[in-house]
Short mmCIF file of C-alpha atoms in Angstrom, two decimals:
data_model
loop_
_atom_site.label_atom_id
_atom_site.label_comp_id
_atom_site.label_asym_id
_atom_site.label_seq_id
_atom_site.Cartn_x
_atom_site.Cartn_y
_atom_site.Cartn_z
CA MET A 69 -43.96 -12.64 -179.98
CA ILE A 70 -42.59 -15.65 -177.88
CA ASP A 71 -45.32 -14.92 -175.58
CA LEU A 72 -47.96 -16.32 -178.27
CA VAL A 73 -45.76 -19.68 -177.96
CA SER A 74 -46.22 -19.87 -174.12
CA LYS A 75 -50.07 -19.13 -174.41
CA LEU A 76 -49.88 -22.73 -176.47
CA LYS A 77 -51.42 -25.33 -174.39
CA THR A 78 -51.28 -28.42 -175.82
CA PRO A 79 -48.84 -30.03 -178.30
CA GLU A 80 -51.37 -30.22 -181.29
CA GLU A 81 -51.35 -26.25 -180.95
CA CYS A 82 -48.05 -26.25 -181.04
CA THR A 83 -47.32 -28.52 -183.95
CA ILE A 84 -50.40 -26.15 -185.81
CA PHE A 85 -48.77 -23.12 -184.58
CA GLU A 86 -45.07 -24.61 -186.06
CA LYS A 87 -46.17 -24.87 -189.49
CA ASN A 88 -47.83 -21.88 -189.71
CA VAL A 89 -45.23 -19.72 -188.58
CA ILE A 90 -42.63 -22.03 -191.01
CA GLU A 91 -44.90 -20.91 -193.89
CA ARG A 92 -44.24 -17.11 -192.80
CA ASN A 93 -40.55 -17.57 -192.52
CA ARG A 94 -40.27 -17.33 -188.49
CA PRO A 95 -37.94 -20.11 -187.59
CA ASP A 96 -37.72 -18.90 -184.30
CA LEU A 97 -41.07 -18.86 -183.58
CA ALA A 98 -41.41 -22.47 -184.88
CA PHE A 99 -38.20 -23.51 -183.01
CA ALA A 100 -40.16 -22.05 -179.87
CA ALA A 101 -43.05 -23.75 -180.56
CA ARG A 102 -41.49 -27.02 -180.65
CA LYS A 103 -39.71 -26.91 -177.60
CA ARG A 104 -43.04 -25.70 -176.30
CA SER A 105 -44.56 -28.68 -177.52
CA ILE A 106 -41.77 -31.03 -175.74
CA GLU A 107 -42.27 -29.11 -172.55
CA LEU A 108 -45.78 -29.76 -172.50
CA ARG A 109 -45.45 -33.34 -173.70
CA SER A 110 -43.33 -34.23 -170.40
CA SER A 111 -45.04 -32.44 -168.19
CA ALA A 112 -48.21 -34.51 -169.48
CA HIS A 113 -46.49 -37.80 -169.08
CA GLY A 114 -46.36 -37.95 -165.32
CA ALA A 115 -42.87 -37.35 -164.02
CA SER A 116 -42.14 -38.14 -160.25
CA SER A 117 -39.26 -35.11 -160.28
CA GLU A 118 -37.85 -32.75 -162.07
CA VAL A 119 -34.86 -35.05 -163.47
CA GLU A 120 -37.55 -37.42 -164.97
CA ARG A 121 -39.20 -34.40 -166.17
CA ASP A 122 -36.20 -33.58 -167.74
CA CYS A 123 -35.15 -37.38 -169.30
CA LEU A 124 -39.00 -37.21 -170.64
CA ALA A 125 -38.24 -34.09 -172.45
CA ALA A 126 -35.07 -35.65 -174.08
CA ILE A 127 -37.28 -38.54 -175.40
CA TYR A 128 -39.53 -36.29 -176.98
CA ALA A 129 -37.23 -34.37 -178.44
CA TYR A 130 -35.29 -37.62 -179.91
CA GLU A 131 -38.52 -38.85 -181.20
CA ASP A 132 -39.50 -35.58 -182.92
CA VAL A 133 -35.96 -35.81 -184.38
CA LEU A 134 -36.96 -39.12 -185.17
CA SER A 135 -40.39 -38.15 -186.77
CA ALA A 136 -38.73 -35.12 -189.20
CA LYS A 137 -35.90 -37.39 -189.94
CA ASN A 138 -38.24 -40.52 -190.90
CA SER A 139 -40.82 -37.92 -192.40
CA ARG A 140 -43.50 -39.97 -190.35
CA LYS A 141 -44.17 -40.06 -186.79
CA THR A 142 -41.66 -42.26 -184.77
CA ARG A 143 -41.32 -43.39 -181.21
CA ALA A 144 -38.07 -43.98 -179.44
CA THR A 145 -39.17 -47.70 -179.19
CA ARG A 146 -35.96 -49.09 -177.58
CA THR A 147 -35.50 -46.40 -175.04
CA TRP A 148 -39.24 -46.78 -173.87
CA GLN A 149 -38.24 -50.59 -173.71
CA MET A 150 -35.12 -50.01 -171.60
CA ILE A 151 -36.87 -47.14 -169.43
CA LYS A 152 -39.56 -50.40 -168.55
CA ARG A 153 -36.84 -52.79 -168.08
CA HIS A 154 -34.56 -50.96 -166.15
CA GLY A 155 -36.25 -47.16 -165.47
CA ILE A 156 -35.21 -43.93 -166.75
CA ILE A 157 -32.65 -43.16 -164.68
CA GLU A 158 -30.56 -46.30 -165.44
CA THR A 159 -31.34 -45.51 -168.94
CA PHE A 160 -30.42 -42.35 -169.37
CA GLU A 161 -26.97 -43.95 -167.31
CA ARG A 162 -26.66 -46.44 -169.94
CA SER A 163 -27.03 -44.11 -172.93
CA VAL A 164 -24.49 -41.28 -171.74
CA ILE A 165 -21.90 -43.99 -170.51
CA ARG A 166 -21.58 -45.72 -173.76
CA ARG A 167 -18.10 -44.98 -175.69
CA GLU A 168 -19.39 -43.52 -179.16
CA ASN A 169 -21.95 -40.53 -179.61
CA THR A 170 -25.54 -42.09 -180.09
CA SER A 171 -27.04 -40.80 -183.11
CA GLY A 172 -30.10 -39.35 -181.27
CA TYR A 173 -27.03 -36.78 -179.39
CA ASP A 174 -26.00 -36.02 -182.74
CA ALA A 175 -29.12 -35.56 -184.50
CA LEU A 176 -30.14 -33.29 -181.25
CA ILE A 177 -27.18 -30.99 -181.53
CA GLU A 178 -27.64 -30.56 -185.27
CA GLN A 179 -31.03 -29.78 -184.68
CA GLY A 180 -30.03 -27.03 -182.08
CA LEU A 181 -31.63 -29.02 -179.56
CA GLU A 182 -28.69 -29.51 -176.84
CA GLN A 183 -30.32 -28.59 -174.09
CA PHE A 184 -32.33 -31.96 -174.63
CA ALA A 185 -29.44 -34.39 -175.25
CA TYR A 186 -29.27 -36.74 -172.39
CA GLU A 187 -25.64 -35.82 -171.74
CA ASN A 188 -27.17 -32.22 -170.63
CA VAL A 189 -29.47 -33.44 -168.47
CA VAL A 190 -26.85 -35.70 -166.57
CA LEU A 191 -25.18 -32.29 -166.24
CA THR A 192 -27.94 -30.33 -165.10
CA HIS A 193 -28.90 -32.86 -162.79
CA PRO A 194 -25.34 -34.41 -161.36
CA ASP A 195 -26.76 -35.79 -157.90
CA SER A 196 -28.90 -38.24 -159.77
CA PHE A 197 -26.29 -40.15 -162.05
CA SER A 198 -23.45 -41.91 -161.39
CA GLU A 199 -20.24 -40.49 -161.71
CA ALA A 200 -19.01 -42.01 -164.62
CA ALA A 201 -22.27 -40.69 -166.37
CA VAL A 202 -21.12 -37.18 -165.43
CA GLU A 203 -17.64 -37.50 -166.61
CA ARG A 204 -18.80 -38.98 -169.74
CA ALA A 205 -21.42 -36.54 -170.43
CA GLN A 206 -18.75 -33.85 -169.77
CA GLN A 207 -16.39 -35.16 -172.05
CA ARG A 208 -18.79 -35.41 -174.91
CA PHE A 209 -20.15 -31.74 -174.66
CA GLY A 210 -16.74 -30.73 -174.37
CA LYS A 211 -15.84 -31.98 -177.44
CA ARG A 212 -18.36 -30.04 -179.10
#
C-alpha cells in the first residue's frame, strides 16, 4: 500500500490522497502521503545540494505543522526572510544555535516529523554546519 504513496507525483495529489485515507482510518498512509508531499515540494524548489534540499524539506514540514495549527495555509515567513538575507545554511545555523527550543522544533516532534527538525538536518550533514550548531543539535536531540 505504501507503493501507492510513492507513485504520487504532485503535492496536490498527496493532499487529496491524505484526506481520502484519513476518512478510511489509515493514519499510516496519511502520514506517508504528508512526507511524500514535503519531499516533492523540496525537490521542486531547486536546491543546489542535498543539504539544501533537506533544509527546504524541513521548512516545508514546518509550514505543514503551522498550517494544521492555524487551520489555513501558513508560510514560514520569517524563515524565508532570513534565507533571503543570510542564505539557507546560515539561517539553519542561527535557528539551531538558539538557547531555547523553537516552537517549530516542538511541533515537528509532536507530529512525529522529527526527521524534518532543523536539528536533524544539522546532524545529518554535520560538515555543512559549524561545530557549535552540531553540538547544540546533539544536545537537543539527546534531551528528547
